[in-house]
mmCIF file of C-alpha atoms in Angstrom:
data_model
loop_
_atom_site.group_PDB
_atom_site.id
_atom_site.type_symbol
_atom_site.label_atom_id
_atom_site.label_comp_id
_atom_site.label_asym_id
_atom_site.label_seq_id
_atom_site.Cartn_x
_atom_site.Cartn_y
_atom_site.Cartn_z
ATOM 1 C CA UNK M 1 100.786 87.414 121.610
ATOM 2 C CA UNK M 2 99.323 90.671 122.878
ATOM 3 C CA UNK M 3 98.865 90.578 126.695
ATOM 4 C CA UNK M 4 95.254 90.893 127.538
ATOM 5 C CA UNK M 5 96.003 92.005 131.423
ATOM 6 C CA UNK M 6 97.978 95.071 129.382
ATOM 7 C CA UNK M 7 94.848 95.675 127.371
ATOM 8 C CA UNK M 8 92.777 95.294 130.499
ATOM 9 C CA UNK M 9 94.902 98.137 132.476
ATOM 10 C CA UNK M 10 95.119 100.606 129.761
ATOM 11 C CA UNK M 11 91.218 99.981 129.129
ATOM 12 C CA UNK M 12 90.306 100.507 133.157
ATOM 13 C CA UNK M 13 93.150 103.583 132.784
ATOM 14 C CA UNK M 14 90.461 105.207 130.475
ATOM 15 C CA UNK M 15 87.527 104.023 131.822
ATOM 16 C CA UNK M 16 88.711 105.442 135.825
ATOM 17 C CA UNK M 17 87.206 108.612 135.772
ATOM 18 C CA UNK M 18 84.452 107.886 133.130
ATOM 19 C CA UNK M 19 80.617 106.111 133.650
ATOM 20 C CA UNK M 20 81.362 103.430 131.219
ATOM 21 C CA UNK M 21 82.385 100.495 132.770
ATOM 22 C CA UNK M 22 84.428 97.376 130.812
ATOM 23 C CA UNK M 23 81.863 94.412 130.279
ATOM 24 C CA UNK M 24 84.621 91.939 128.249
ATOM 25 C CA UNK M 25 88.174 91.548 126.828
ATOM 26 C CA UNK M 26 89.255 89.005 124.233
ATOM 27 C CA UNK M 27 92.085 88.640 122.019
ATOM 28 C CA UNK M 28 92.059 86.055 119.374
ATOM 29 C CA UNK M 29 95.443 83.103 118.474
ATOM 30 C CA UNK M 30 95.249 85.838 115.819
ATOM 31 C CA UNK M 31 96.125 89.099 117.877
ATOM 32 C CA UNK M 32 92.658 90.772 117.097
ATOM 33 C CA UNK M 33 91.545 92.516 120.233
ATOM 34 C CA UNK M 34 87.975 92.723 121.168
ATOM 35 C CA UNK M 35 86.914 95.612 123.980
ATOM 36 C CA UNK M 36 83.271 95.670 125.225
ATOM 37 C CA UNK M 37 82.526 98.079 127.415
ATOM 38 C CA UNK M 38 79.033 99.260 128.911
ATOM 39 C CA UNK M 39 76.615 102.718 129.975
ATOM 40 C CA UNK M 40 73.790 102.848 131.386
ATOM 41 C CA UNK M 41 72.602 105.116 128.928
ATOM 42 C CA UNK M 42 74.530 103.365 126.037
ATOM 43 C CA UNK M 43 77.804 103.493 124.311
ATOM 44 C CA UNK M 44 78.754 106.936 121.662
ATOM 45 C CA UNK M 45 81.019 106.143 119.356
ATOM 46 C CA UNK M 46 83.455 108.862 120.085
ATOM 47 C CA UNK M 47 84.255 107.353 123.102
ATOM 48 C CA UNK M 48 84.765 104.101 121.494
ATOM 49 C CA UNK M 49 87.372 105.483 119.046
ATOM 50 C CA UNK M 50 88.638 108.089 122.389
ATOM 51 C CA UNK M 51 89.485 104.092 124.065
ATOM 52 C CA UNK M 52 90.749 102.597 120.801
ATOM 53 C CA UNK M 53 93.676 105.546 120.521
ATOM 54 C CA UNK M 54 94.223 105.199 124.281
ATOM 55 C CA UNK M 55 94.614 101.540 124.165
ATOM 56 C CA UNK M 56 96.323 101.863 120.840
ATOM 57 C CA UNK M 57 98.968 104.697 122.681
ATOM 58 C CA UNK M 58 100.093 101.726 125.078
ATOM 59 C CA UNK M 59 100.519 99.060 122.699
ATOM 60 C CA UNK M 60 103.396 98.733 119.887
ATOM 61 C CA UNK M 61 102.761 97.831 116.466
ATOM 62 C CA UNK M 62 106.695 97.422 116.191
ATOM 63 C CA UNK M 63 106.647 94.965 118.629
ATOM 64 C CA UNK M 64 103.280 92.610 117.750
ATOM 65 C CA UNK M 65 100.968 93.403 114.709
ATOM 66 C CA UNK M 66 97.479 93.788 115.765
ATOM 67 C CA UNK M 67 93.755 94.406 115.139
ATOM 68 C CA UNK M 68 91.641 96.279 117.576
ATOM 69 C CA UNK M 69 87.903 96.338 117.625
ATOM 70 C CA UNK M 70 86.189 98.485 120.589
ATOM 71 C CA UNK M 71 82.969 98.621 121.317
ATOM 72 C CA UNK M 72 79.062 97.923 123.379
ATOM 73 C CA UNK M 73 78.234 94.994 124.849
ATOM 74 C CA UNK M 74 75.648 95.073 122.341
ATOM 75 C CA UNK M 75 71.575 95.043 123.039
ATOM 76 C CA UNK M 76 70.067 91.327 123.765
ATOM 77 C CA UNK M 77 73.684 89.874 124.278
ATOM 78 C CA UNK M 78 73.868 87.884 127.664
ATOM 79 C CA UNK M 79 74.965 89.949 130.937
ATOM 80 C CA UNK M 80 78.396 89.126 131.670
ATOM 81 C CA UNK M 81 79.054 91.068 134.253
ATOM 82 C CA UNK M 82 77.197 92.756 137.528
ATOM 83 C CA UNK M 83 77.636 96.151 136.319
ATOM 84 C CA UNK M 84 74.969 94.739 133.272
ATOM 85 C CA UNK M 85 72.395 93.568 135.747
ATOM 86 C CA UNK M 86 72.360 96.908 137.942
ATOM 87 C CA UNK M 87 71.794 98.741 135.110
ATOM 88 C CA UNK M 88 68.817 96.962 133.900
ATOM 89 C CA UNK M 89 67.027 96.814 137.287
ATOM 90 C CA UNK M 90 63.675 98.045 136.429
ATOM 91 C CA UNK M 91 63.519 96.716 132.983
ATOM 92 C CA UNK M 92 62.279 93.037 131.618
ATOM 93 C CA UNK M 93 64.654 90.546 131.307
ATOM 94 C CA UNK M 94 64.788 86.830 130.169
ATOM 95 C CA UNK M 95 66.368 83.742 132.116
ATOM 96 C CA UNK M 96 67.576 80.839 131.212
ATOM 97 C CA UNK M 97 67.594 78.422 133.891
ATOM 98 C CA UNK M 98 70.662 75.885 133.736
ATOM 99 C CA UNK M 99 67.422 73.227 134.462
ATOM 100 C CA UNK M 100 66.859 74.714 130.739
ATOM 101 C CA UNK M 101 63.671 76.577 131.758
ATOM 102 C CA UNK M 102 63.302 79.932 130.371
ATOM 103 C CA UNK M 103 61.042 83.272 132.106
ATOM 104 C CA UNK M 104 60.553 86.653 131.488
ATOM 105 C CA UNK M 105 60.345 88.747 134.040
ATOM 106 C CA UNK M 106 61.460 92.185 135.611
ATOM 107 C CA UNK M 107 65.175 92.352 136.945
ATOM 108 C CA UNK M 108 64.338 93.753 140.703
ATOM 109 C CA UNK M 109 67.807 93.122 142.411
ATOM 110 C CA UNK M 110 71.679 92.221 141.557
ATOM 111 C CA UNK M 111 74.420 91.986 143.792
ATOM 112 C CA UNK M 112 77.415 90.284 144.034
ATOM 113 C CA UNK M 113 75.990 87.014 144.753
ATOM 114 C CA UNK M 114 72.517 86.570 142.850
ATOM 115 C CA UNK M 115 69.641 88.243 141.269
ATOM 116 C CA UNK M 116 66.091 88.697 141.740
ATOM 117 C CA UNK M 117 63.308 88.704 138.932
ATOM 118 C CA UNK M 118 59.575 89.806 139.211
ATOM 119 C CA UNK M 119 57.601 87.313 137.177
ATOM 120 C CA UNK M 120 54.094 87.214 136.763
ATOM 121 C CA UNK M 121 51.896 83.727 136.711
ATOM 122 C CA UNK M 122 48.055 83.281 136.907
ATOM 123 C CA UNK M 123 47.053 81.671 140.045
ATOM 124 C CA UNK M 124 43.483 80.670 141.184
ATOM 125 C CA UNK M 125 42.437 82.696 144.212
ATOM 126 C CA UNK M 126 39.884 81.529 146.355
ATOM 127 C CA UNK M 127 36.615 83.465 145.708
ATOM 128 C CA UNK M 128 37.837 84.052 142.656
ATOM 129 C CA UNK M 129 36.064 82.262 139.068
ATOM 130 C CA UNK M 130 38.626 83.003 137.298
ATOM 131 C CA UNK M 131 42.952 82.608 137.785
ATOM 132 C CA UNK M 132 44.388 86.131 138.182
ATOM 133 C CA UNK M 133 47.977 87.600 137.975
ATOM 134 C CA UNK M 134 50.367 87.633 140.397
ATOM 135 C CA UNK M 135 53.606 88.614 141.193
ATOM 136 C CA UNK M 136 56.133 86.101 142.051
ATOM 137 C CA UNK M 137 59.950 86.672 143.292
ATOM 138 C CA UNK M 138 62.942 84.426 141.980
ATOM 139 C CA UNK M 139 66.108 84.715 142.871
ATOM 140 C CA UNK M 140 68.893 83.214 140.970
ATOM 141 C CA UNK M 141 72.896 82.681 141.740
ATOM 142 C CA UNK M 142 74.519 83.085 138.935
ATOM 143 C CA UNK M 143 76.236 79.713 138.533
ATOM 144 C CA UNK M 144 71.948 78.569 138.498
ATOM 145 C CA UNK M 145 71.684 80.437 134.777
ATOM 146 C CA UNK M 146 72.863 79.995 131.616
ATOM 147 C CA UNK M 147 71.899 83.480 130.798
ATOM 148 C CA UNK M 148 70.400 86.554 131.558
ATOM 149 C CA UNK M 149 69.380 89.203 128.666
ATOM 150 C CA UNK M 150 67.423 92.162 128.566
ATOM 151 C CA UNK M 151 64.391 91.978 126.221
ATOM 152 C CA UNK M 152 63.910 94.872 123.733
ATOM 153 C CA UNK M 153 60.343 96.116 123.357
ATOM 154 C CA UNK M 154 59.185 98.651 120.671
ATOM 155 C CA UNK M 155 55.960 98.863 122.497
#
């Protein structure tokens, strides 16, 4: 079996002196390698088949046979790591809610320990006839979600 803490090094190796930043490795019973890696401006394609050589250069096909698929984390997927959520501060997001409850709302703040959205609700203000919008912080840890995505708009 291919060692995925190999695959992990030779991807970071590449990745050191780069803005990309690695999002996921898996590696199938089968020995077929998946890379996902991440930009805040998104992924080219070169550089996905620049990492697939490099990480191919380390590895020996005479030693295990195997199949090696690099690529984005892809758009809508769940976040999976912080480096996801600080890029897409500024932008709407959805939230699932482990509580199953699911909002939309712009991703204000990540760090290592939770995350922040902007949602807004209408709320009745007094002197008002009518509810108006307003702006309401969340946080979340991240062991409270299920998931976090960013929404795509073609607005």
């Amino acid at each position: 079996m291919i060692d995925k803490q190999k695959v992990i090094e030779l991807t970071k190796e590449w990745l050191s002196d780069k803005d990309y930043f690695l999002v996921d490795v898996t590696i199938s019973k089968d020995d077929k390698i998946a890379v996902e890696i991440d930009h805040a401006e998104g992924v080219w394609i070169e550089d996905c088949a620049e990492l697939s050589r490099h990480i191919e250069s380390g590895l020996s096909r005479d030693i295990e046979d195997y199949e090696l698929e690099v690529g984005s984390a892809g758009l809508g997927q769940p976040f999976k790591v912080l480096d996801q959520y600080l890029i897409h501060i500024g932008k709407e997001v959805e939230v699932l809610s482990k509580a199953g409850k699911k909002l939309k709302g712009v991703l204000k703040s990540a760090n290592e320990a939770s995350f922040t959205i902007t949602i807004s609700k209408k709320e009745k203000i007094e002197g008002s006839k009518r509810p108006q919008l307003v702006a309401e912080d969340i946080e979340f840890t991240y062991g409270d979600v299920k998931y976090t995505k960013y929404i795509i708009n073609f607005k």
